[in-house]
XYZ file of C-alpha atoms in Angstrom:
60
model
C 39.875 -28.284 244.559
C 38.019 -29.717 241.577
C 38.179 -26.324 239.901
C 41.956 -26.355 240.132
C 42.091 -29.843 238.600
C 39.904 -28.660 235.689
C 42.100 -25.588 235.213
C 45.343 -27.569 235.202
C 44.070 -30.209 232.783
C 42.158 -27.976 230.359
C 43.772 -24.582 230.876
C 40.275 -23.110 231.339
C 38.451 -21.892 234.405
C 35.623 -24.238 235.491
C 32.898 -21.864 234.252
C 34.473 -21.525 230.797
C 35.001 -25.287 230.561
C 31.377 -25.990 231.517
C 30.138 -23.487 228.944
C 32.227 -24.815 226.048
C 31.785 -28.526 226.775
C 28.223 -28.702 228.132
C 26.367 -25.394 227.894
C 27.038 -24.276 224.320
C 26.462 -27.670 222.642
C 23.114 -28.025 224.440
C 22.088 -24.418 223.828
C 21.973 -23.682 227.573
C 22.233 -20.197 229.027
C 23.922 -21.347 232.203
C 27.039 -20.129 233.975
C 29.239 -20.918 236.897
C 29.682 -17.326 237.969
C 27.158 -15.046 236.271
C 28.676 -12.523 233.844
C 27.973 -8.894 234.707
C 26.279 -8.455 231.310
C 23.573 -10.928 232.404
C 22.636 -9.116 235.622
C 19.915 -7.000 233.939
C 18.185 -10.218 232.804
C 17.636 -11.472 236.355
C 14.104 -11.658 237.668
C 13.279 -11.687 241.366
C 10.994 -14.428 242.632
C 8.761 -13.749 245.604
C 8.333 -16.675 247.909
C 6.300 -17.156 251.057
C 6.716 -14.493 253.731
C 9.823 -15.033 255.760
C 11.284 -17.217 253.041
C 14.622 -16.714 251.365
C 14.977 -14.479 248.304
C 15.728 -16.353 245.117
C 16.838 -15.157 241.706
C 16.377 -16.683 238.253
C 17.252 -15.631 234.741
C 14.294 -14.368 232.801
C 13.404 -16.117 229.572
C 12.172 -12.942 227.907
């Protein structure tokens, strides 16, 4: 619901709004909905056995 409010007020999707208002000015590489072009930069983290798989963006 909040996403629809953001879209109606700004005309942007929530991810685009976050990027232009918060992410870009702070130099963050963060997304709401990861672009397909960023998938190759993901690194897999290994946790304890039986734990959940987690993914992070590599900093390399």
